Short mmCIF file of C-alpha atoms in Angstrom, two decimals:
data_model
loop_
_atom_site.label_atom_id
_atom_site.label_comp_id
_atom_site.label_asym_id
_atom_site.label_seq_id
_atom_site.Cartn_x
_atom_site.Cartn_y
_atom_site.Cartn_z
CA UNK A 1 -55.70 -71.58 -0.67
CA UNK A 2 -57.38 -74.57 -0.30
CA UNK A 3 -60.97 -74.90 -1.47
CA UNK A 4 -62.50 -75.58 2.04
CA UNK A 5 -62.03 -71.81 2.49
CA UNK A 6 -62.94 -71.25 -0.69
CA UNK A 7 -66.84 -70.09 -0.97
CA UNK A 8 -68.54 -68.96 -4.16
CA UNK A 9 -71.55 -66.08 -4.34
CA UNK A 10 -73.87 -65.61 -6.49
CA UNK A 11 -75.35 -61.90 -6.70
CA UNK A 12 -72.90 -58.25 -6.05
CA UNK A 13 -75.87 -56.69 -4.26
CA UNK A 14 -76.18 -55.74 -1.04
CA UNK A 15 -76.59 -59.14 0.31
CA UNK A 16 -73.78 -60.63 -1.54
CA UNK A 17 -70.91 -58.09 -0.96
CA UNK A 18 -71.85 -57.82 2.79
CA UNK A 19 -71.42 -61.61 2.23
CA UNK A 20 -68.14 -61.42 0.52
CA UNK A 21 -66.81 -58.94 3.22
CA UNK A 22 -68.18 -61.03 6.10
CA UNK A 23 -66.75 -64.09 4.90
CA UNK A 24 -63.28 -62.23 4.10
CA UNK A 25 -62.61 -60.82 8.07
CA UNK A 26 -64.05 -64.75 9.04
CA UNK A 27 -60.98 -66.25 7.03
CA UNK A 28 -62.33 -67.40 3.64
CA UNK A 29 -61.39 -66.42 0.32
CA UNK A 30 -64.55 -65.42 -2.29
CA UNK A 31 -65.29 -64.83 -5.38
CA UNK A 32 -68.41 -63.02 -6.39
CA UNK A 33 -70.56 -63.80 -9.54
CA UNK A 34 -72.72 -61.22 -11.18
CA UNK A 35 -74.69 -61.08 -14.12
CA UNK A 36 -74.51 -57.21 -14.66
CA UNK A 37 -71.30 -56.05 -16.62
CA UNK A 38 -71.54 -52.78 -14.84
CA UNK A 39 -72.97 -52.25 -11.28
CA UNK A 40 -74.83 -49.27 -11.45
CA UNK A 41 -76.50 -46.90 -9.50
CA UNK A 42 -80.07 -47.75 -8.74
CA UNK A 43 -83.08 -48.30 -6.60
CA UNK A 44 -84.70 -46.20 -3.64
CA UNK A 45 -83.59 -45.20 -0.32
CA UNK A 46 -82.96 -47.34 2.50
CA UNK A 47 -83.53 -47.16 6.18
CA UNK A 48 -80.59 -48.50 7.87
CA UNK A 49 -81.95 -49.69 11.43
CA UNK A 50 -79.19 -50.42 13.82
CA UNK A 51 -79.25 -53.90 13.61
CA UNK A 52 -77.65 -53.42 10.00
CA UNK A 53 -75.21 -50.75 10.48
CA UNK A 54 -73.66 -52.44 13.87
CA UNK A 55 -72.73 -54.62 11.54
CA UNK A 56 -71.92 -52.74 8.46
CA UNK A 57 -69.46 -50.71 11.34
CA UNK A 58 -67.67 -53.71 12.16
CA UNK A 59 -67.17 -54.09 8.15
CA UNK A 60 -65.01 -50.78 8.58
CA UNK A 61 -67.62 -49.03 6.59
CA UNK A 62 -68.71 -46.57 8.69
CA UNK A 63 -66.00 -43.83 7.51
CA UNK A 64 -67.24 -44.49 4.09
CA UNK A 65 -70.94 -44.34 4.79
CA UNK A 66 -71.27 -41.67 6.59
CA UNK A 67 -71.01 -38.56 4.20
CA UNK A 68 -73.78 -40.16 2.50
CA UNK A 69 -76.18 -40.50 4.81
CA UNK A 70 -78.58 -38.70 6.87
CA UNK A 71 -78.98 -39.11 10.90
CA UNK A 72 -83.26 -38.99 11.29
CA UNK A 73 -84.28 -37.31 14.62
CA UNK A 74 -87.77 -39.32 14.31
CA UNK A 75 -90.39 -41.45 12.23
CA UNK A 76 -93.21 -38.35 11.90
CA UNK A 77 -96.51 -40.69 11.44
CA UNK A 78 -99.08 -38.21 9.69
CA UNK A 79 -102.84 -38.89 8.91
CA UNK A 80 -103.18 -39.00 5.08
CA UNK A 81 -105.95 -37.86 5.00
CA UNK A 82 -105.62 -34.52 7.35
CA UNK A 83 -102.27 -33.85 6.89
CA UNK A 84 -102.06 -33.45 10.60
CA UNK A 85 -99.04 -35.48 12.87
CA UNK A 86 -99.86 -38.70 14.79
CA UNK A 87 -97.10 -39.72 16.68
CA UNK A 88 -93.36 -38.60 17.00
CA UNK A 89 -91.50 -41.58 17.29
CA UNK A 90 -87.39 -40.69 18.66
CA UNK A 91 -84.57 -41.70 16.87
CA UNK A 92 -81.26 -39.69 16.48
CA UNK A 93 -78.85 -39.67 19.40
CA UNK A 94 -81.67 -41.33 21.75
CA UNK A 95 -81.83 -44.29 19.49
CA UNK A 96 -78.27 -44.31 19.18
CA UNK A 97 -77.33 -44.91 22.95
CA UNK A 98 -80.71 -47.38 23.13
CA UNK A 99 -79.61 -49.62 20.41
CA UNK A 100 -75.71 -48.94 20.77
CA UNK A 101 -75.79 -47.86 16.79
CA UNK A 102 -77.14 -45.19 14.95
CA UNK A 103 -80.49 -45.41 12.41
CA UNK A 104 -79.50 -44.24 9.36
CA UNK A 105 -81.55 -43.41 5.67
CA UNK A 106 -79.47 -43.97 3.07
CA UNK A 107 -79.35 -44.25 -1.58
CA UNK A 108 -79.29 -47.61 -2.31
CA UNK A 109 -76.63 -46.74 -4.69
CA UNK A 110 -74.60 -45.07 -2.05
CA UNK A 111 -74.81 -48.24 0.09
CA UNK A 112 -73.97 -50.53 -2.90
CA UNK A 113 -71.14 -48.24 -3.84
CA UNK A 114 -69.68 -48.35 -0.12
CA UNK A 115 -69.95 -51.87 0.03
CA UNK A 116 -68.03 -52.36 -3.25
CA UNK A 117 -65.63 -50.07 -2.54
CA UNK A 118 -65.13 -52.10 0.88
CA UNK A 119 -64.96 -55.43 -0.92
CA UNK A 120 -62.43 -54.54 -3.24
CA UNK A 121 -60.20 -53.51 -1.15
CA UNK A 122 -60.09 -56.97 0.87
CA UNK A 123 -57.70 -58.90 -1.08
CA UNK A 124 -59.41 -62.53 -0.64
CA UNK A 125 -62.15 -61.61 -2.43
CA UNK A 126 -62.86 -61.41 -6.40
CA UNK A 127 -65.85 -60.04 -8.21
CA UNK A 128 -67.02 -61.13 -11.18
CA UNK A 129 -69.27 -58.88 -13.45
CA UNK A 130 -70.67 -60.42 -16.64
CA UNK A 131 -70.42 -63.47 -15.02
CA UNK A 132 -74.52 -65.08 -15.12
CA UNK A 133 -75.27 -68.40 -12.69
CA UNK A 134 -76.26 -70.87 -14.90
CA UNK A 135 -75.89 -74.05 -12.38
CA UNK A 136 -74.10 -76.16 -9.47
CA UNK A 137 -73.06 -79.57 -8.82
CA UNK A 138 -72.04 -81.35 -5.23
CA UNK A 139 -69.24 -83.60 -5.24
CA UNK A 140 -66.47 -85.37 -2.49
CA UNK A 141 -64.40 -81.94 -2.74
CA UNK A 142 -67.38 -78.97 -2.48
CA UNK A 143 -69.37 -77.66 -5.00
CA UNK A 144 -68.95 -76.44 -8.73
CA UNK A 145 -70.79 -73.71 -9.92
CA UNK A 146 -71.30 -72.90 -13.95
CA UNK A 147 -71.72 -69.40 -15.19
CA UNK A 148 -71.90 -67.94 -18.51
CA UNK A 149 -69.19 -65.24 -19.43
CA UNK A 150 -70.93 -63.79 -22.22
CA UNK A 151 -71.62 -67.16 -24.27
CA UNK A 152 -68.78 -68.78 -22.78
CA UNK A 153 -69.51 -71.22 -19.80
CA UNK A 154 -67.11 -71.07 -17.09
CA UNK A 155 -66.54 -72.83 -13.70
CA UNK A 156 -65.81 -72.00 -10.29
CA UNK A 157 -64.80 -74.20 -7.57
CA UNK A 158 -65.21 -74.18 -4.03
CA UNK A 159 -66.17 -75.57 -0.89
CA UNK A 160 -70.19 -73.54 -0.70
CA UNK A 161 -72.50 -71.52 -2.79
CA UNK A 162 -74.54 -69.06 -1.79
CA UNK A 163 -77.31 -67.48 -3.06
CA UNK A 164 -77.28 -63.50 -3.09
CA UNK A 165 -79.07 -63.24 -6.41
CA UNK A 166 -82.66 -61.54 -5.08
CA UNK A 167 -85.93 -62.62 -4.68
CA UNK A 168 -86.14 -63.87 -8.57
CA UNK A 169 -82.88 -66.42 -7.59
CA UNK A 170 -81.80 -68.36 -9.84
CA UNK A 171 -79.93 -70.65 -7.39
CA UNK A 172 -83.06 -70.70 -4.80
CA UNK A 173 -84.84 -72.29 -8.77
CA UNK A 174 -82.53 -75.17 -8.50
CA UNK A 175 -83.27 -76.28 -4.95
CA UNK A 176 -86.18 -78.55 -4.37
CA UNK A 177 -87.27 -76.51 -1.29
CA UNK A 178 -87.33 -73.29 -2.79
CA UNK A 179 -90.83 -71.81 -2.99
CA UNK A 180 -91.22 -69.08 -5.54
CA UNK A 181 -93.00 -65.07 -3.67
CA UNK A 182 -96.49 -64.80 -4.32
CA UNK A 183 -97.79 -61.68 -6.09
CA UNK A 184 -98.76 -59.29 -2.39
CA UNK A 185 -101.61 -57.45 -4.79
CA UNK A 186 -99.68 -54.10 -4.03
CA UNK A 187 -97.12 -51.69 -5.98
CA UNK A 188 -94.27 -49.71 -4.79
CA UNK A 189 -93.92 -46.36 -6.49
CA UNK A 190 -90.21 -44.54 -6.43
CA UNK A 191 -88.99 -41.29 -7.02
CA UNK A 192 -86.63 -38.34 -6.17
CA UNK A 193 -86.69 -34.79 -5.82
CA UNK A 194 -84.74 -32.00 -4.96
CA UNK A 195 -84.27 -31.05 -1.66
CA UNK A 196 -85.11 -27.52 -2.62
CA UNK A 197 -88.46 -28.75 -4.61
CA UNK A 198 -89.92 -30.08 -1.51
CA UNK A 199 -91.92 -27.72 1.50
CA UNK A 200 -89.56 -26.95 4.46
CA UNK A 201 -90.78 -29.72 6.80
CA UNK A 202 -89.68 -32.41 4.66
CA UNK A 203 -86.13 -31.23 4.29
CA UNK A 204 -85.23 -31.71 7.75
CA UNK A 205 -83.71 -34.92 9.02
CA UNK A 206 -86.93 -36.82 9.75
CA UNK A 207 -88.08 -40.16 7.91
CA UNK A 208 -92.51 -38.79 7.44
CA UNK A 209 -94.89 -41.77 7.40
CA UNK A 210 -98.15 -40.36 6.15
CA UNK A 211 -101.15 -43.00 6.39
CA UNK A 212 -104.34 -43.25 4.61
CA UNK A 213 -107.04 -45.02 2.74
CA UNK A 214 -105.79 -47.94 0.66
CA UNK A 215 -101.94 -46.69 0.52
CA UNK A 216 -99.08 -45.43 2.30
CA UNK A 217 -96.53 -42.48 1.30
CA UNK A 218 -92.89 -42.45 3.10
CA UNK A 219 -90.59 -39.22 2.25
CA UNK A 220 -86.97 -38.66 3.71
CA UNK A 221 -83.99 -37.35 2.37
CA UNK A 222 -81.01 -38.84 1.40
CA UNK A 223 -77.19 -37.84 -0.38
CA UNK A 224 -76.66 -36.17 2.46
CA UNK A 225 -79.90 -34.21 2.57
CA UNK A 226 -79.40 -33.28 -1.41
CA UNK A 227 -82.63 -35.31 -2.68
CA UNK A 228 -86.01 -36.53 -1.31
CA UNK A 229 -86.97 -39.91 -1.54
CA UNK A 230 -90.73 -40.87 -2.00
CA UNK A 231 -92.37 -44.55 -1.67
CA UNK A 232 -95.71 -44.87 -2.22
CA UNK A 233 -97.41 -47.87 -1.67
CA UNK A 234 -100.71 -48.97 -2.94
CA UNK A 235 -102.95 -51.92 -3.15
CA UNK A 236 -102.88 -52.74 -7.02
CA UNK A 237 -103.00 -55.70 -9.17
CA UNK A 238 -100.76 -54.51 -11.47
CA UNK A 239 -97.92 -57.82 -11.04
CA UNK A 240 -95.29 -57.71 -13.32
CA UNK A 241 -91.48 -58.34 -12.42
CA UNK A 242 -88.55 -56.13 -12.49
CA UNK A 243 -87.55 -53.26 -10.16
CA UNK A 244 -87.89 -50.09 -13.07
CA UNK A 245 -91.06 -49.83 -15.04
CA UNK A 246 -91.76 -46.17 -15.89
CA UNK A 247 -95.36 -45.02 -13.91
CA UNK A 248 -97.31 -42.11 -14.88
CA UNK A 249 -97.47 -39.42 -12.11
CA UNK A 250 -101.85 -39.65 -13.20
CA UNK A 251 -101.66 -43.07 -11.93
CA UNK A 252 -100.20 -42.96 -8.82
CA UNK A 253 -102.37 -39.89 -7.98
CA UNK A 254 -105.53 -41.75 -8.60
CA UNK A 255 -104.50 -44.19 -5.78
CA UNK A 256 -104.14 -40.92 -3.30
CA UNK A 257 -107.07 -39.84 -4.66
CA UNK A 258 -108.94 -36.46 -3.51
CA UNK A 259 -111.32 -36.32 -0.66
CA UNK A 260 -109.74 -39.07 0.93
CA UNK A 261 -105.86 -37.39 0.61
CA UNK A 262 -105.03 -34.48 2.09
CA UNK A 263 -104.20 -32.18 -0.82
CA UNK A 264 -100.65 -31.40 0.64
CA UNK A 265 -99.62 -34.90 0.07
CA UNK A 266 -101.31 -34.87 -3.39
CA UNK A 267 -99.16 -31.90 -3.92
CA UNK A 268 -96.00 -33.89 -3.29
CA UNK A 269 -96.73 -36.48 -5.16
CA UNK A 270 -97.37 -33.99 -8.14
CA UNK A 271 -93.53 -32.51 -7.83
CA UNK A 272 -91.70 -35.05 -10.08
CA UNK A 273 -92.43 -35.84 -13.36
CA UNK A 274 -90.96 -39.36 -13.32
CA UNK A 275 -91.65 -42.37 -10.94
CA UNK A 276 -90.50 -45.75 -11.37
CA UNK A 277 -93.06 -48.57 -9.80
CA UNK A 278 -92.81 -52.17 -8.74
CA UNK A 279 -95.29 -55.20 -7.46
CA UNK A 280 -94.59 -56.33 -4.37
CA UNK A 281 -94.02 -59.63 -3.56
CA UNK A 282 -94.33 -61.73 -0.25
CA UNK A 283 -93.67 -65.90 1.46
CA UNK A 284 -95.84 -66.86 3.53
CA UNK A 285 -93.22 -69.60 4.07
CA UNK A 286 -90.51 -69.55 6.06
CA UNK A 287 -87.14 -70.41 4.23
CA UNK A 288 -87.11 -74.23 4.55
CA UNK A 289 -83.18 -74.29 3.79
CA UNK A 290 -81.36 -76.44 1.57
CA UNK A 291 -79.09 -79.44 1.28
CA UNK A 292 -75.59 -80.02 0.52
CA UNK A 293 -73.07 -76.82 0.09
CA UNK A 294 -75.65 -74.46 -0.91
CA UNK A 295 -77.40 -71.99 0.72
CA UNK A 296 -79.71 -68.61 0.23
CA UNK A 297 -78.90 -65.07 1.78
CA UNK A 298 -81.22 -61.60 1.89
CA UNK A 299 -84.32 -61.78 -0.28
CA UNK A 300 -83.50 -65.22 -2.06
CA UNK A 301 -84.25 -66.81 1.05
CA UNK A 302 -86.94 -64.78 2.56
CA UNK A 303 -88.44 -62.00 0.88
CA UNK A 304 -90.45 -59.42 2.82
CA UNK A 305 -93.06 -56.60 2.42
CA UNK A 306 -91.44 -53.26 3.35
CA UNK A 307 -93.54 -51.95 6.05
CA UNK A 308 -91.04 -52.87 8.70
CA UNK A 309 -88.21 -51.42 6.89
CA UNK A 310 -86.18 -54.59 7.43
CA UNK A 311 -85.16 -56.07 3.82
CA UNK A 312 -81.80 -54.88 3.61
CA UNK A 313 -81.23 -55.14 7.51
CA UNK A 314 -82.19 -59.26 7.46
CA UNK A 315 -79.79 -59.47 4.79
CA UNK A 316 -77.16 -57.80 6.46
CA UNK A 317 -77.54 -60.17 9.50
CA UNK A 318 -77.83 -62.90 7.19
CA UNK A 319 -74.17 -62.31 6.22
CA UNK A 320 -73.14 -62.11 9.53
CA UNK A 321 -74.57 -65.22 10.85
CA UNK A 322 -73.31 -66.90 8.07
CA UNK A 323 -69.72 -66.01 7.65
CA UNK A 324 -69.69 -66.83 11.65
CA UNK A 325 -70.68 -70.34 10.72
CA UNK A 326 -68.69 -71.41 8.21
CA UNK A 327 -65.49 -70.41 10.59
CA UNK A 328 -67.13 -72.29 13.63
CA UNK A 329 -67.36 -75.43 10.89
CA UNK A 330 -64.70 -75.31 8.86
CA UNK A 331 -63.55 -77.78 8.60
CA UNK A 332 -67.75 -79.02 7.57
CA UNK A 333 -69.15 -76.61 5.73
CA UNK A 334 -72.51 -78.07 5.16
CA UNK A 335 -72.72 -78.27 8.63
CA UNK A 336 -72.24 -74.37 8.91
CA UNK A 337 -74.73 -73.79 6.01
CA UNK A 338 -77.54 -75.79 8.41
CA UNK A 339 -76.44 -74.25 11.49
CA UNK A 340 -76.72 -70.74 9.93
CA UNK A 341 -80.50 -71.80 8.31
CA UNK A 342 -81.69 -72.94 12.15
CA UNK A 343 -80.31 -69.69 13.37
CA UNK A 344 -82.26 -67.09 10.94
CA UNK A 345 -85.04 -69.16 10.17
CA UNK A 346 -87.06 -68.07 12.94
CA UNK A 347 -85.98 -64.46 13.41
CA UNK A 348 -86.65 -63.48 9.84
CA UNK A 349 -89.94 -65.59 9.30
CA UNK A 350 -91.13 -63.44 12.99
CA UNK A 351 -89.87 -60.09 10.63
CA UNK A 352 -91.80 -61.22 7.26
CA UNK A 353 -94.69 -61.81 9.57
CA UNK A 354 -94.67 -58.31 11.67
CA UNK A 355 -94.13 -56.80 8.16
CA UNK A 356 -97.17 -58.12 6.88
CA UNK A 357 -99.21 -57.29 9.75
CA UNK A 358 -98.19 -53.61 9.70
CA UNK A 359 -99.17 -53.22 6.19
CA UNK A 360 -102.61 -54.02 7.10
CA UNK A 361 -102.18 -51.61 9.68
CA UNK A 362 -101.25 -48.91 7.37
CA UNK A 363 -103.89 -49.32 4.74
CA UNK A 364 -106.89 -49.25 7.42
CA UNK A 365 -109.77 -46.54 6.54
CA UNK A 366 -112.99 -44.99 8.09
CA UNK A 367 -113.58 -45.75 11.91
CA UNK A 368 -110.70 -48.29 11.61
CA UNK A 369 -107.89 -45.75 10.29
CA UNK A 370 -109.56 -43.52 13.64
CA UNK A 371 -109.27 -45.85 15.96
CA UNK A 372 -105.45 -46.89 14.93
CA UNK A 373 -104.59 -43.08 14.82
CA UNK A 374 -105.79 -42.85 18.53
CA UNK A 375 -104.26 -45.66 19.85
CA UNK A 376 -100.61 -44.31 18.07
CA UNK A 377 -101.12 -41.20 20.16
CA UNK A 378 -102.12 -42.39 23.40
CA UNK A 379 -98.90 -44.74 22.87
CA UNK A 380 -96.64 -42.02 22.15
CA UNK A 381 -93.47 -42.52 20.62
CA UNK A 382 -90.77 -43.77 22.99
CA UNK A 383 -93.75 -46.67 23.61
CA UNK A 384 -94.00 -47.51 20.04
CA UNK A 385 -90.02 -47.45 19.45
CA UNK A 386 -89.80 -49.80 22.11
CA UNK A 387 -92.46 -52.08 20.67
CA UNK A 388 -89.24 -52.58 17.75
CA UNK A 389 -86.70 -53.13 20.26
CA UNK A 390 -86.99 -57.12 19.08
CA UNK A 391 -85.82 -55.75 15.71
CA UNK A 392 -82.62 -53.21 16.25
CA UNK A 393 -81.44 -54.77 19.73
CA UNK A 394 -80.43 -57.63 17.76
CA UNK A 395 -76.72 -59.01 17.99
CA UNK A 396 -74.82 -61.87 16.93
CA UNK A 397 -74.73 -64.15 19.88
#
C-alpha cells in the first residue's frame, strides 16, 4: 500500500485504537506504537455517554461491549452532607430513544480490551508493543517516526502521525504549540469493591453523585454489576504524575471529613482497604493544532477535568472526525490534519470549559452548596438532562 494511506499512531489506549479502527473502515492502513510490552488491565470506570458509544457501535463493538457493561436508569445527585437525594436525573431506555444510543458505565480495562480485540481483527492495522516514540521528521513523501524497540531504534514510515500517547505526550513535547496541563490543585481517588460489600442502593444500575464540602464521591457498578467503582475527588495539592500511587484509606477520609459528611458515605469510603489516587490536571488553552503531518487525539490535545464525564467520549469523537478527514483529503493529508483541528477545536475547548465550571459547582459549601441543591430540585431531572443535550446529541456531520 502506498504510504499516503499509510498513517502512524502513537499510544494503544483508548484514543489510539479507536483511532486505528476509525482510520481502518475510512481506508488507511495503521500501525500502532506503544511503549508498554503488555497492555494491561487498568484504571477506573468510565461513563460512556452516547456521543461515544454511537460511535464505538458503528466500530462493530457493540456485541463485544455489551456483557461488560451496565445500562444506568439515572445520575442519583445526593447531598454529602445529609445523605438525602437531590435530583433524579433519567437515563436508561429514555435516554436511549433521546440521544438515539444508549449511556453506558463501563472498566476501563473492559473498554481497552474490546477495543483491542476489535483492532486486531481489522487486518490493515498493526500494533506495536515495546515500541517507545522517541521522534518524527517531515519530508516530500510524509513523515518518519523513530521509536525505540528495547534499545534498538526503529523507523516507521508514513504519510501522518498522530498523537494518542495521553496528556504527558511525548509527540504533543515536540510541537512548538503544545502547551504542557497545569497542576488543577485536586486529586482523584480510585477504588473497587464488591458488589456484595456495598449497601443495597448502590448495587442497582444507577451512576450516585453525592456532593459536599470541598469534594465529590461518584459510585456505580461495573463488570456487569460484579464490582463498585468509587471516585473521589478532592481539592489537594498533592501534584505528582502517574495514574497509580497507593493512598491510604486515613487520607482520603480526612478530606470527607465528619460533621460535614454524612457518615453513610464515610462508611463507604471505609469498605476497601486499597485506593489508588491521582492529581488532576487541566488547559486552560484550547488545542492550538500543529503543522505539517502531525497531529494530537484524546487527552494529548485537550485534557479535561472529569466533572462532565467527557474524557474518553472527546476522544472517541476525536477519532471519528479524524479518520473522516484524512479520506475527504487523501490525497493531502496535512490538509485533513487542519481540517480535523478547526472541527474539534471549538467543541472540546466548550467541554474543558463546562467541565471546569461544574467542578466548582460540585465543591460549593454552606448557603452556597443550599442554594445549588435547591435550584437542582426545582429543575428536576429531565430539565437538567436536557441542559447536556449539547454533549450526547452530538454527530458527525
Amino acid at each position: 500500500m502506498a504510504p499516503s494511506r499509510h498513517v502512524i499512531v502513537a499510544g494503544a489506549g483508548i484514543a489510539g485504537l479507536t483511532t486505528a479502527m476509525t482510520l481502518s473502515r475510512a481506508g488507511f492502513r495503521a500501525t500502532v506504537l506503544e511503549q508498554a510490552a503488555k497492555l494491561e488491565e487498568t484504571g477506573a470506570g468510565i461513563q460512556l455517554s452516547p456521543n461515544a458509544t454511537r460511535i464505538l457501535f458503528e466500530l462493530g463493538l457493540r456485541d463485544r461491549l455489551e456483557p461488560h457493561v451496565v445500562k444506568p436508569q439515572m445520575i442519583r445527585v445526593m447531598s454529602g452532607g445529609s445523605g438525602r437525594e437531590i435530583a433524579r436525573i433519567p437515563l436508561g431506555d429514555l435516554a436511549e430513544r433521546r440521544y438515539g444510543a444508549p449511556f453506558w458505565v463501563i472498566h476501563r480495562g473492559d473498554l481497552q480490551a474490546s477495543l483491542l480485540d476489535g483492532a486486531r481483527g481489522m487486518i490493515d492495522i498493526d500494533i506495536k508493543l515495546d515500541h517507545r516514540f522517541d521522534d518524527f521528521a517531515s519530508h516530500a513523501n510524509g513523515i518518519t517516526v523513530q521509536a525505540f524497540r528495547g534499545k534498538q531504534l526503529v523507523d516507521e514510515r508514513g504519510a501522518a502521525l498522530i498523537g494518542a500517547d495521553g496528556i504527558w505526550s511525548a509527540v504533543g513535547d515536540k510541537l512548538k504549540n503544545h502547551r504542557k496541563p497545569v497542576f488543577a490543585h485536586r486529586t482523584a481517588w480510585r477504588t473497587l469493591v464488591p458488589a456484595d460489600n456495598v449497601p443495597d442502593y448502590l448495587r442497582a444500575p444507577a451512576v450516585h453523585l453525592f456532593l459536599g464540602m470541598d469534594a465529590h464521591l461518584v459510585a456505580y457498578p461495573v463488570k456487569a454489576g460484579a464490582l463498585i467503582n468509587l471516585v473521589g475527588i478532592v481539592n489537594d495539592n498533592w501534584n505528582q504524575t502517574g495514574w497509580n500511587a497507593p493512598g491510604e484509606r486515613t487520607e482520603i477520609l480526612r478530606h470527607f471529613a465528619r460533621f460535614t459528611w454524612h457518615e453513610s458515605v464515610r462508611e463507604l469510603i471505609g469498605i476497601p482497604q486499597r485506593w489508588l489516587k491521582w492529581a488532576l490536571f487541566d488547559n486552560a488553552s484550547p488545542f492550538a493544532g500543529s503543522t505539517g503531518a502531525v497531529t494530537l487525539v484524546g487527552d494529548a490535545a485537550h485534557p479535561m477535568l472529569p466533572f462532565l464525564a467527557q474524557g474518553a467520549g472527546m476522544a472517541i469523537e476525536d477519532a471519528a472526525v479524524l479518520a473522516h478527514q484524512l479520506r475527504e483529503h487523501a490525497e493531502h493529508p496535512e490538509a485533513g490534519l487542519r481540517a480535523y483541528e478547526r472541527l474539534r477545536r471549538a467543541r472540546t475547548a466548550r467541554v474543558q470549559r463546562t467541565a471546569r465550571q461544574q467542578g466548582s459547582i460540585y465543591g460549593r459549601a454552606g448557603p452556597e452548596a443550599l442554594a445549588r441543591n435547591l435550584v437542582m430540585r426545582m429543575i428536576g431531572g429531565e430539565r437538567l438532562l436536557k441542559r447536556y443535550d449539547w454533549v450526547y446529541s452530538w454527530r458527525r456531520d
